[in-house]
Amino acid sequence: MEKLKFILSGGGTGGHIYPAVAIANELKSRFPNAEFLFVGAKDKMEMQKVPQSGYKIEGLWIAGLQRKLTLQNVMFPFKLIDSLWKSRKILKKFKPDVVIGTGGFASGPLLQMANTLNIPTVIQEQNSFPGITNKLLSKKANKICVAYENLEQFFPKEKMILTGNPVRQDLIDIESKKAEAIHYFNLDVTKKTLLVLGGSLGARRVNQLIEKELETFESLDVQVIWQCGKLYFEDYKKYNSDNVQVLAFIDRMDLVYAAADIVISRAGASSVSELCIVGKPVIFIPSPNVAEDHQTKNAKSIVDKKGALMIKETELDSEFSLVFEALLKDQGKQEQLSKNIKLLALPYATKQIVDEIVKLIQ
């Protein structure tokens, strides 16, 4: 077999970049001689993150439409035409066997052009409510790997495969790491541990809530690991104490999940998939500021199956302390949530997605 070539595109947020890198790593383990190229949006985080993972990347001059009239929106048609033209050039030069899109601005023009050139394409849709780009691309895609059931209203049923989202494989057995986790984070074994996750950049409203509730946590004898995000670290690091650890980001996600008794988290697709595998009691606080309000829909898909709790941002001031304290004091409820969320886990998504890609080149 001649050397295989794969182009992957996914970016804008870690939730799009991580799955693309995970898929590339799995392909590389099966085809060590294969060639890989990533395509991203210039000025977005994939331009740094992908090379750090050991892959080459090319950037397109593309950005999303804003909800209000801005110069960026006026420029959009020009950026789109430029990105389609450059995508065609990249595809003609690299000659990939398959093109894989995991979402983000750059995957639109790239997969559209690959479809036009009759190159097999695979979409990996992370959310329970797909964005407009993937809906449009799905008509020509060969396979659509999804993380949630009941997406027939958005995608052709015969092309869909339920795989789940790629997740870190070191999360699959965290129970055995509890003692190591307690030592690593220097925790008090007699106290419950609350883990707060706001995403790699942070979440302003979640951080404001935690700041306001620090006294409540102390009165309930709860220790806190608070990942506030790099944008907010300077504002909140002053709260570091014996009881509260404020972190810009967390290197050992496996250990922090192992240490946690309760988790407060946004509801991005990757986070939700990880939390299903980890199986800890979760309170989701979805971001209302994302396209199609998909975080609320992601969280609701778990809440509807009694696998988590959810509080909307608009209800935090009135609801949070009551919900949190009730959950903290109800061991039975914690165990029920853990059991139910674990039933929704799809831990081997990356392998299944790559199985589908391999079928297109055999």
mmCIF file of C-alpha atoms in Angstrom:
data_model
loop_
_atom_site.group_PDB
_atom_site.id
_atom_site.type_symbol
_atom_site.label_atom_id
_atom_site.label_comp_id
_atom_site.label_asym_id
_atom_site.label_seq_id
_atom_site.Cartn_x
_atom_site.Cartn_y
_atom_site.Cartn_z
ATOM 1 C CA MET A 1 0.000 0.000 0.000
ATOM 2 C CA GLU A 2 1.378 3.423 -0.915
ATOM 3 C CA LYS A 3 1.837 6.029 1.796
ATOM 4 C CA LEU A 4 -1.512 7.288 3.098
ATOM 5 C CA LYS A 5 -2.217 10.998 3.505
ATOM 6 C CA PHE A 6 -4.738 12.620 5.832
ATOM 7 C CA ILE A 7 -5.854 16.219 6.224
ATOM 8 C CA LEU A 8 -7.611 17.199 9.453
ATOM 9 C CA SER A 9 -9.311 20.437 10.308
ATOM 10 C CA GLY A 10 -10.692 21.537 13.633
ATOM 11 C CA GLY A 11 -10.166 24.623 15.709
ATOM 12 C CA GLY A 12 -11.255 27.823 17.354
ATOM 13 C CA THR A 13 -11.541 26.083 20.731
ATOM 14 C CA GLY A 14 -9.898 23.153 22.486
ATOM 15 C CA GLY A 15 -13.174 21.275 22.016
ATOM 16 C CA HIS A 16 -12.526 21.146 18.258
ATOM 17 C CA ILE A 17 -8.721 20.850 18.351
ATOM 18 C CA TYR A 18 -8.398 17.999 20.845
ATOM 19 C CA PRO A 19 -10.635 15.553 18.910
ATOM 20 C CA ALA A 20 -8.728 16.271 15.677
ATOM 21 C CA VAL A 21 -5.372 15.602 17.351
ATOM 22 C CA ALA A 22 -6.726 12.445 19.043
ATOM 23 C CA ILE A 23 -7.940 11.116 15.671
ATOM 24 C CA ALA A 24 -4.575 11.931 14.043
ATOM 25 C CA ASN A 25 -2.705 10.140 16.857
ATOM 26 C CA GLU A 26 -4.841 7.008 16.461
ATOM 27 C CA LEU A 27 -4.365 7.044 12.658
ATOM 28 C CA LYS A 28 -0.621 7.471 13.171
ATOM 29 C CA SER A 29 -0.487 4.478 15.524
ATOM 30 C CA ARG A 30 -2.140 2.333 12.836
ATOM 31 C CA PHE A 31 -0.278 3.816 9.864
ATOM 32 C CA PRO A 32 3.156 4.941 11.145
ATOM 33 C CA ASN A 33 4.287 6.024 7.675
ATOM 34 C CA ALA A 34 1.213 8.129 6.899
ATOM 35 C CA GLU A 35 1.521 11.865 6.217
ATOM 36 C CA PHE A 36 -0.613 14.376 8.102
ATOM 37 C CA LEU A 37 -1.527 18.000 7.533
ATOM 38 C CA PHE A 38 -3.842 20.152 9.633
ATOM 39 C CA VAL A 39 -5.726 23.156 8.299
ATOM 40 C CA GLY A 40 -6.852 25.832 10.736
ATOM 41 C CA ALA A 41 -7.961 29.460 10.943
ATOM 42 C CA LYS A 42 -5.184 32.033 11.117
ATOM 43 C CA ASP A 43 -4.936 33.763 14.527
ATOM 44 C CA LYS A 44 -6.845 30.948 16.283
ATOM 45 C CA MET A 45 -5.418 28.703 19.009
ATOM 46 C CA GLU A 46 -4.928 25.700 16.694
ATOM 47 C CA MET A 47 -1.996 27.529 15.047
ATOM 48 C CA GLN A 48 -0.068 27.003 18.338
ATOM 49 C CA LYS A 49 -1.691 23.868 19.750
ATOM 50 C CA VAL A 50 -1.351 21.640 16.676
ATOM 51 C CA PRO A 51 2.420 22.164 16.191
ATOM 52 C CA GLN A 52 2.842 21.522 19.946
ATOM 53 C CA SER A 53 1.243 18.120 19.272
ATOM 54 C CA GLY A 54 3.801 17.414 16.554
ATOM 55 C CA TYR A 55 1.797 18.110 13.382
ATOM 56 C CA LYS A 56 2.167 20.611 10.536
ATOM 57 C CA ILE A 57 -0.618 23.140 10.050
ATOM 58 C CA GLU A 58 -1.608 25.664 7.394
ATOM 59 C CA GLY A 59 -3.870 28.637 8.162
ATOM 60 C CA LEU A 60 -6.864 29.966 6.244
ATOM 61 C CA TRP A 61 -8.026 33.586 6.361
ATOM 62 C CA ILE A 62 -11.444 32.717 7.742
ATOM 63 C CA ALA A 63 -13.612 33.782 10.696
ATOM 64 C CA GLY A 64 -17.214 33.337 11.714
ATOM 65 C CA LEU A 65 -20.094 35.719 11.200
ATOM 66 C CA GLN A 66 -20.800 38.039 14.124
ATOM 67 C CA ARG A 67 -24.373 38.466 15.341
ATOM 68 C CA LYS A 68 -24.265 42.209 14.758
ATOM 69 C CA LEU A 69 -23.064 44.265 11.801
ATOM 70 C CA THR A 70 -19.292 44.590 12.042
ATOM 71 C CA LEU A 71 -16.351 45.105 9.712
ATOM 72 C CA GLN A 72 -15.648 41.399 10.170
ATOM 73 C CA ASN A 73 -19.043 40.560 8.671
ATOM 74 C CA VAL A 74 -18.441 42.868 5.706
ATOM 75 C CA MET A 75 -15.135 41.038 5.111
ATOM 76 C CA PHE A 76 -16.696 37.572 5.426
ATOM 77 C CA PRO A 77 -17.445 36.953 1.702
ATOM 78 C CA PHE A 78 -13.872 37.913 0.780
ATOM 79 C CA LYS A 79 -12.433 35.678 3.517
ATOM 80 C CA LEU A 80 -14.657 32.790 2.423
ATOM 81 C CA ILE A 81 -13.653 33.055 -1.248
ATOM 82 C CA ASP A 82 -9.983 33.328 -0.276
ATOM 83 C CA SER A 83 -10.295 30.288 2.037
ATOM 84 C CA LEU A 84 -12.060 28.176 -0.598
ATOM 85 C CA TRP A 85 -9.355 29.033 -3.124
ATOM 86 C CA LYS A 86 -6.544 28.268 -0.669
ATOM 87 C CA SER A 87 -8.258 25.022 0.436
ATOM 88 C CA ARG A 88 -8.396 23.877 -3.181
ATOM 89 C CA LYS A 89 -4.689 24.674 -3.583
ATOM 90 C CA ILE A 90 -3.780 22.737 -0.407
ATOM 91 C CA LEU A 91 -5.877 19.715 -1.455
ATOM 92 C CA LYS A 92 -4.433 19.633 -4.985
ATOM 93 C CA LYS A 93 -0.877 19.822 -3.670
ATOM 94 C CA PHE A 94 -1.161 17.414 -0.706
ATOM 95 C CA LYS A 95 -3.549 14.901 -2.385
ATOM 96 C CA PRO A 96 -5.110 13.428 0.793
ATOM 97 C CA ASP A 97 -6.862 10.056 0.852
ATOM 98 C CA VAL A 98 -9.423 11.354 3.353
ATOM 99 C CA VAL A 99 -10.277 14.774 4.841
ATOM 100 C CA ILE A 100 -11.601 14.848 8.421
ATOM 101 C CA GLY A 101 -13.400 17.848 9.939
ATOM 102 C CA THR A 102 -14.042 18.238 13.663
ATOM 103 C CA GLY A 103 -15.669 21.684 13.541
ATOM 104 C CA GLY A 104 -14.461 25.261 13.677
ATOM 105 C CA PHE A 105 -14.317 27.927 10.976
ATOM 106 C CA ALA A 106 -11.620 26.385 8.780
ATOM 107 C CA SER A 107 -13.305 23.007 8.379
ATOM 108 C CA GLY A 108 -16.156 24.566 6.348
ATOM 109 C CA PRO A 109 -14.269 25.726 3.236
ATOM 110 C CA LEU A 110 -11.827 22.814 3.411
ATOM 111 C CA LEU A 111 -14.479 20.056 3.470
ATOM 112 C CA GLN A 112 -16.629 21.905 0.945
ATOM 113 C CA MET A 113 -13.710 21.970 -1.489
ATOM 114 C CA ALA A 114 -12.801 18.322 -0.749
ATOM 115 C CA ASN A 115 -16.398 17.364 -1.580
ATOM 116 C CA THR A 116 -16.154 19.281 -4.857
ATOM 117 C CA LEU A 117 -12.941 17.401 -5.717
ATOM 118 C CA ASN A 118 -14.544 14.021 -4.799
ATOM 119 C CA ILE A 119 -12.113 13.382 -1.942
ATOM 120 C CA PRO A 120 -13.777 11.276 0.825
ATOM 121 C CA THR A 121 -14.772 13.379 3.850
ATOM 122 C CA VAL A 122 -15.655 12.505 7.451
ATOM 123 C CA ILE A 123 -17.383 14.879 9.859
ATOM 124 C CA GLN A 124 -17.004 14.432 13.603
ATOM 125 C CA GLU A 125 -19.889 16.309 15.256
ATOM 126 C CA GLN A 126 -19.319 16.832 18.976
ATOM 127 C CA ASN A 127 -22.553 18.535 20.008
ATOM 128 C CA SER A 128 -26.134 17.458 20.531
ATOM 129 C CA PHE A 129 -27.201 20.364 18.309
ATOM 130 C CA PRO A 130 -25.017 20.736 15.195
ATOM 131 C CA GLY A 131 -23.847 24.082 13.848
ATOM 132 C CA ILE A 132 -24.876 25.341 10.430
ATOM 133 C CA THR A 133 -21.532 24.467 8.778
ATOM 134 C CA ASN A 134 -21.768 20.756 9.552
ATOM 135 C CA LYS A 135 -25.434 20.672 8.549
ATOM 136 C CA LEU A 136 -24.470 22.017 5.111
ATOM 137 C CA LEU A 137 -21.417 19.765 4.765
ATOM 138 C CA SER A 138 -23.306 16.636 5.808
ATOM 139 C CA LYS A 139 -25.132 16.388 2.471
ATOM 140 C CA LYS A 140 -21.909 15.461 0.664
ATOM 141 C CA ALA A 141 -19.902 13.867 3.514
ATOM 142 C CA ASN A 142 -19.217 10.120 3.352
ATOM 143 C CA LYS A 143 -19.523 9.507 7.111
ATOM 144 C CA ILE A 144 -20.767 11.543 10.055
ATOM 145 C CA CYS A 145 -19.527 10.410 13.477
ATOM 146 C CA VAL A 146 -21.841 11.761 16.182
ATOM 147 C CA ALA A 147 -21.715 11.885 19.976
ATOM 148 C CA TYR A 148 -25.455 11.996 20.667
ATOM 149 C CA GLU A 149 -28.513 10.070 19.596
ATOM 150 C CA ASN A 150 -31.502 11.480 17.693
ATOM 151 C CA LEU A 151 -29.685 13.708 15.185
ATOM 152 C CA GLU A 152 -31.699 12.419 12.201
ATOM 153 C CA GLN A 153 -33.409 15.804 11.912
ATOM 154 C CA PHE A 154 -30.033 17.369 11.061
ATOM 155 C CA PHE A 155 -28.070 14.681 9.207
ATOM 156 C CA PRO A 156 -28.800 11.888 6.684
ATOM 157 C CA LYS A 157 -29.505 8.833 8.846
ATOM 158 C CA GLU A 158 -27.621 6.363 6.623
ATOM 159 C CA LYS A 159 -24.351 8.313 7.030
ATOM 160 C CA MET A 160 -24.438 8.638 10.823
ATOM 161 C CA ILE A 161 -22.486 6.464 13.244
ATOM 162 C CA LEU A 162 -22.832 6.944 17.020
ATOM 163 C CA THR A 163 -19.236 6.949 18.281
ATOM 164 C CA GLY A 164 -19.055 9.564 21.028
ATOM 165 C CA ASN A 165 -16.346 12.196 21.317
ATOM 166 C CA PRO A 166 -12.621 11.445 21.541
ATOM 167 C CA VAL A 167 -11.511 11.722 25.167
ATOM 168 C CA ARG A 168 -8.263 11.316 27.047
ATOM 169 C CA GLN A 169 -7.711 7.588 27.504
ATOM 170 C CA ASP A 170 -6.131 8.144 30.934
ATOM 171 C CA LEU A 171 -9.613 9.022 32.264
ATOM 172 C CA ILE A 172 -10.973 5.513 31.795
ATOM 173 C CA ASP A 173 -9.728 4.179 35.131
ATOM 174 C CA ILE A 174 -9.520 7.037 37.620
ATOM 175 C CA GLU A 175 -10.792 5.065 40.630
ATOM 176 C CA SER A 176 -7.361 3.520 41.094
ATOM 177 C CA LYS A 177 -5.735 6.988 41.197
ATOM 178 C CA LYS A 178 -7.568 8.463 44.191
ATOM 179 C CA ALA A 179 -4.638 8.185 46.652
ATOM 180 C CA GLU A 180 -2.173 9.586 44.099
ATOM 181 C CA ALA A 181 -4.591 12.462 43.372
ATOM 182 C CA ILE A 182 -4.972 13.404 47.039
ATOM 183 C CA HIS A 183 -1.185 13.495 47.411
ATOM 184 C CA TYR A 184 -0.660 15.414 44.135
ATOM 185 C CA PHE A 185 -3.095 18.191 45.111
ATOM 186 C CA ASN A 186 -2.173 18.018 48.806
ATOM 187 C CA LEU A 187 -5.797 17.538 49.867
ATOM 188 C CA ASP A 188 -7.368 16.865 53.256
ATOM 189 C CA VAL A 189 -8.856 13.348 53.133
ATOM 190 C CA THR A 190 -11.476 14.257 55.742
ATOM 191 C CA LYS A 191 -13.067 16.922 53.515
ATOM 192 C CA LYS A 192 -15.190 16.740 50.379
ATOM 193 C CA THR A 193 -13.509 18.167 47.259
ATOM 194 C CA LEU A 194 -15.293 20.428 44.787
ATOM 195 C CA LEU A 195 -13.779 20.756 41.315
ATOM 196 C CA VAL A 196 -14.706 23.860 39.287
ATOM 197 C CA LEU A 197 -14.013 23.808 35.533
ATOM 198 C CA GLY A 198 -14.525 26.863 33.356
ATOM 199 C CA GLY A 199 -12.686 25.774 30.210
ATOM 200 C CA SER A 200 -9.113 26.596 29.150
ATOM 201 C CA LEU A 201 -9.749 30.338 28.819
ATOM 202 C CA GLY A 202 -12.097 30.505 31.800
ATOM 203 C CA ALA A 203 -15.743 31.483 32.310
ATOM 204 C CA ARG A 204 -16.432 34.905 33.796
ATOM 205 C CA ARG A 205 -19.871 34.131 35.239
ATOM 206 C CA VAL A 206 -18.720 30.854 36.827
ATOM 207 C CA ASN A 207 -15.724 32.617 38.377
ATOM 208 C CA GLN A 208 -17.954 35.386 39.777
ATOM 209 C CA LEU A 209 -20.196 32.730 41.311
ATOM 210 C CA ILE A 210 -17.324 30.837 42.967
ATOM 211 C CA GLU A 211 -15.854 34.058 44.364
ATOM 212 C CA LYS A 212 -19.261 34.898 45.878
ATOM 213 C CA GLU A 213 -19.705 31.376 47.342
ATOM 214 C CA LEU A 214 -16.239 30.854 48.868
ATOM 215 C CA GLU A 215 -17.559 31.508 52.399
ATOM 216 C CA THR A 216 -20.395 29.018 51.816
ATOM 217 C CA PHE A 217 -17.902 26.326 50.793
ATOM 218 C CA GLU A 218 -15.811 27.041 53.883
ATOM 219 C CA SER A 219 -18.843 26.835 56.188
ATOM 220 C CA LEU A 220 -19.740 23.473 54.595
ATOM 221 C CA ASP A 221 -16.142 22.242 55.125
ATOM 222 C CA VAL A 222 -15.563 21.766 51.387
ATOM 223 C CA GLN A 223 -12.135 22.190 49.781
ATOM 224 C CA VAL A 224 -12.068 23.686 46.279
ATOM 225 C CA ILE A 225 -9.902 23.143 43.203
ATOM 226 C CA TRP A 226 -10.851 26.115 41.029
ATOM 227 C CA GLN A 227 -9.664 26.179 37.432
ATOM 228 C CA CYS A 228 -10.457 29.807 36.633
ATOM 229 C CA GLY A 229 -8.756 29.960 33.202
ATOM 230 C CA LYS A 230 -5.714 31.898 32.085
ATOM 231 C CA LEU A 231 -7.724 35.040 31.259
ATOM 232 C CA TYR A 232 -8.854 35.375 34.872
ATOM 233 C CA PHE A 233 -5.971 33.942 36.898
ATOM 234 C CA GLU A 234 -4.514 37.326 37.885
ATOM 235 C CA ASP A 235 -7.932 38.411 39.226
ATOM 236 C CA TYR A 236 -8.538 35.342 41.379
ATOM 237 C CA LYS A 237 -5.143 33.997 42.491
ATOM 238 C CA LYS A 238 -5.484 36.076 45.695
ATOM 239 C CA TYR A 239 -7.993 33.477 46.945
ATOM 240 C CA ASN A 240 -5.373 30.708 47.132
ATOM 241 C CA SER A 241 -5.432 29.247 50.653
ATOM 242 C CA ASP A 242 -5.271 25.931 52.509
ATOM 243 C CA ASN A 243 -8.865 25.341 51.448
ATOM 244 C CA VAL A 244 -8.873 26.793 47.916
ATOM 245 C CA GLN A 245 -6.479 26.088 45.034
ATOM 246 C CA VAL A 246 -6.842 28.594 42.189
ATOM 247 C CA LEU A 247 -5.309 27.328 38.923
ATOM 248 C CA ALA A 248 -5.067 28.866 35.441
ATOM 249 C CA PHE A 249 -5.176 25.387 33.913
ATOM 250 C CA ILE A 250 -4.801 21.788 35.049
ATOM 251 C CA ASP A 251 -2.123 19.496 33.623
ATOM 252 C CA ARG A 252 -3.296 16.237 35.212
ATOM 253 C CA MET A 253 -7.004 16.029 34.409
ATOM 254 C CA ASP A 254 -7.022 12.342 35.327
ATOM 255 C CA LEU A 255 -5.870 13.135 38.866
ATOM 256 C CA VAL A 256 -8.124 16.135 39.392
ATOM 257 C CA TYR A 257 -11.169 14.074 38.359
ATOM 258 C CA ALA A 258 -10.020 11.266 40.663
ATOM 259 C CA ALA A 259 -9.804 13.733 43.561
ATOM 260 C CA ALA A 260 -13.197 15.361 42.976
ATOM 261 C CA ASP A 261 -16.370 14.468 44.876
ATOM 262 C CA ILE A 262 -18.556 16.983 43.019
ATOM 263 C CA VAL A 263 -17.843 18.845 39.761
ATOM 264 C CA ILE A 264 -19.152 22.207 38.546
ATOM 265 C CA SER A 265 -18.574 22.568 34.814
ATOM 266 C CA ARG A 266 -19.509 24.308 31.599
ATOM 267 C CA ALA A 267 -21.183 21.986 29.090
ATOM 268 C CA GLY A 268 -18.920 22.044 26.061
ATOM 269 C CA ALA A 269 -19.074 18.783 24.118
ATOM 270 C CA SER A 270 -15.637 17.484 25.159
ATOM 271 C CA SER A 271 -16.245 18.293 28.830
ATOM 272 C CA VAL A 272 -19.596 16.492 28.795
ATOM 273 C CA SER A 273 -18.052 13.409 27.159
ATOM 274 C CA GLU A 274 -15.222 13.341 29.713
ATOM 275 C CA LEU A 275 -17.608 13.739 32.637
ATOM 276 C CA CYS A 276 -19.698 10.783 31.432
ATOM 277 C CA ILE A 277 -16.577 8.592 31.557
ATOM 278 C CA VAL A 278 -15.403 9.980 34.891
ATOM 279 C CA GLY A 279 -18.832 9.415 36.465
ATOM 280 C CA LYS A 280 -18.785 12.048 39.209
ATOM 281 C CA PRO A 281 -21.850 14.053 40.340
ATOM 282 C CA VAL A 282 -21.990 17.157 38.141
ATOM 283 C CA ILE A 283 -23.723 20.525 38.226
ATOM 284 C CA PHE A 284 -23.636 21.944 34.703
ATOM 285 C CA ILE A 285 -23.668 25.720 34.205
ATOM 286 C CA PRO A 286 -23.965 25.998 30.411
ATOM 287 C CA SER A 287 -22.604 29.054 28.640
ATOM 288 C CA PRO A 288 -25.480 30.954 26.987
ATOM 289 C CA ASN A 289 -23.023 32.755 24.697
ATOM 290 C CA VAL A 290 -22.348 29.993 22.179
ATOM 291 C CA ALA A 291 -23.891 29.364 18.764
ATOM 292 C CA GLU A 292 -27.336 27.730 18.828
ATOM 293 C CA ASP A 293 -27.128 27.621 22.672
ATOM 294 C CA HIS A 294 -25.619 24.152 22.189
ATOM 295 C CA GLN A 295 -24.133 23.939 25.704
ATOM 296 C CA THR A 296 -27.620 24.041 27.230
ATOM 297 C CA LYS A 297 -28.702 21.319 24.803
ATOM 298 C CA ASN A 298 -25.602 19.202 25.624
ATOM 299 C CA ALA A 299 -26.300 19.489 29.361
ATOM 300 C CA LYS A 300 -30.026 18.853 28.927
ATOM 301 C CA SER A 301 -29.326 15.575 27.109
ATOM 302 C CA ILE A 302 -27.621 14.334 30.316
ATOM 303 C CA VAL A 303 -30.079 15.943 32.758
ATOM 304 C CA ASP A 304 -33.042 14.380 30.908
ATOM 305 C CA LYS A 305 -31.542 10.952 31.667
ATOM 306 C CA LYS A 306 -31.078 11.895 35.344
ATOM 307 C CA GLY A 307 -27.297 11.911 34.970
ATOM 308 C CA ALA A 308 -26.546 15.475 36.143
ATOM 309 C CA LEU A 309 -28.014 18.699 37.500
ATOM 310 C CA MET A 310 -28.128 21.962 35.556
ATOM 311 C CA ILE A 311 -28.460 25.594 36.628
ATOM 312 C CA LYS A 312 -28.834 28.317 34.014
ATOM 313 C CA GLU A 313 -26.701 31.422 34.442
ATOM 314 C CA THR A 314 -29.807 33.563 34.973
ATOM 315 C CA GLU A 315 -30.793 31.370 37.949
ATOM 316 C CA LEU A 316 -27.418 31.125 39.700
ATOM 317 C CA ASP A 317 -28.034 33.785 42.335
ATOM 318 C CA SER A 318 -31.337 32.281 43.457
ATOM 319 C CA GLU A 319 -30.629 28.574 42.950
ATOM 320 C CA PHE A 320 -26.960 27.711 43.339
ATOM 321 C CA SER A 321 -26.381 27.550 47.088
ATOM 322 C CA LEU A 322 -29.616 25.579 47.646
ATOM 323 C CA VAL A 323 -28.844 23.067 44.879
ATOM 324 C CA PHE A 324 -25.205 22.651 45.898
ATOM 325 C CA GLU A 325 -25.873 22.177 49.606
ATOM 326 C CA ALA A 326 -28.705 19.704 48.944
ATOM 327 C CA LEU A 327 -26.450 17.625 46.677
ATOM 328 C CA LEU A 328 -23.499 17.767 49.089
ATOM 329 C CA LYS A 329 -25.630 16.400 51.928
ATOM 330 C CA ASP A 330 -27.394 13.698 49.903
ATOM 331 C CA GLN A 331 -25.017 10.768 49.367
ATOM 332 C CA GLY A 332 -27.767 8.726 47.697
ATOM 333 C CA LYS A 333 -28.356 11.467 45.121
ATOM 334 C CA GLN A 334 -24.614 11.685 44.414
ATOM 335 C CA GLU A 335 -24.428 7.935 43.824
ATOM 336 C CA GLN A 336 -27.512 7.986 41.566
ATOM 337 C CA LEU A 337 -26.115 10.801 39.398
ATOM 338 C CA SER A 338 -22.745 9.006 39.137
ATOM 339 C CA LYS A 339 -24.374 5.756 38.102
ATOM 340 C CA ASN A 340 -26.665 7.388 35.508
ATOM 341 C CA ILE A 341 -24.037 9.606 33.857
ATOM 342 C CA LYS A 342 -21.674 6.621 33.506
ATOM 343 C CA LEU A 343 -24.330 4.748 31.525
ATOM 344 C CA LEU A 344 -24.014 7.462 28.849
ATOM 345 C CA ALA A 345 -20.232 7.098 28.434
ATOM 346 C CA LEU A 346 -18.741 6.156 25.064
ATOM 347 C CA PRO A 347 -15.080 5.633 26.019
ATOM 348 C CA TYR A 348 -13.688 4.201 22.774
ATOM 349 C CA ALA A 349 -14.831 6.932 20.389
ATOM 350 C CA THR A 350 -11.428 7.614 18.828
ATOM 351 C CA LYS A 351 -10.919 3.992 17.792
ATOM 352 C CA GLN A 352 -14.434 3.781 16.324
ATOM 353 C CA ILE A 353 -14.033 7.035 14.377
ATOM 354 C CA VAL A 354 -10.744 5.793 12.927
ATOM 355 C CA ASP A 355 -12.379 2.448 12.036
ATOM 356 C CA GLU A 356 -14.879 4.419 9.940
ATOM 357 C CA ILE A 357 -12.094 6.443 8.272
ATOM 358 C CA VAL A 358 -10.172 3.265 7.454
ATOM 359 C CA LYS A 359 -13.245 1.786 5.740
ATOM 360 C CA LEU A 360 -13.108 4.656 3.221
ATOM 361 C CA ILE A 361 -9.549 3.856 2.104
ATOM 362 C CA GLN A 362 -9.708 0.063 1.867
#
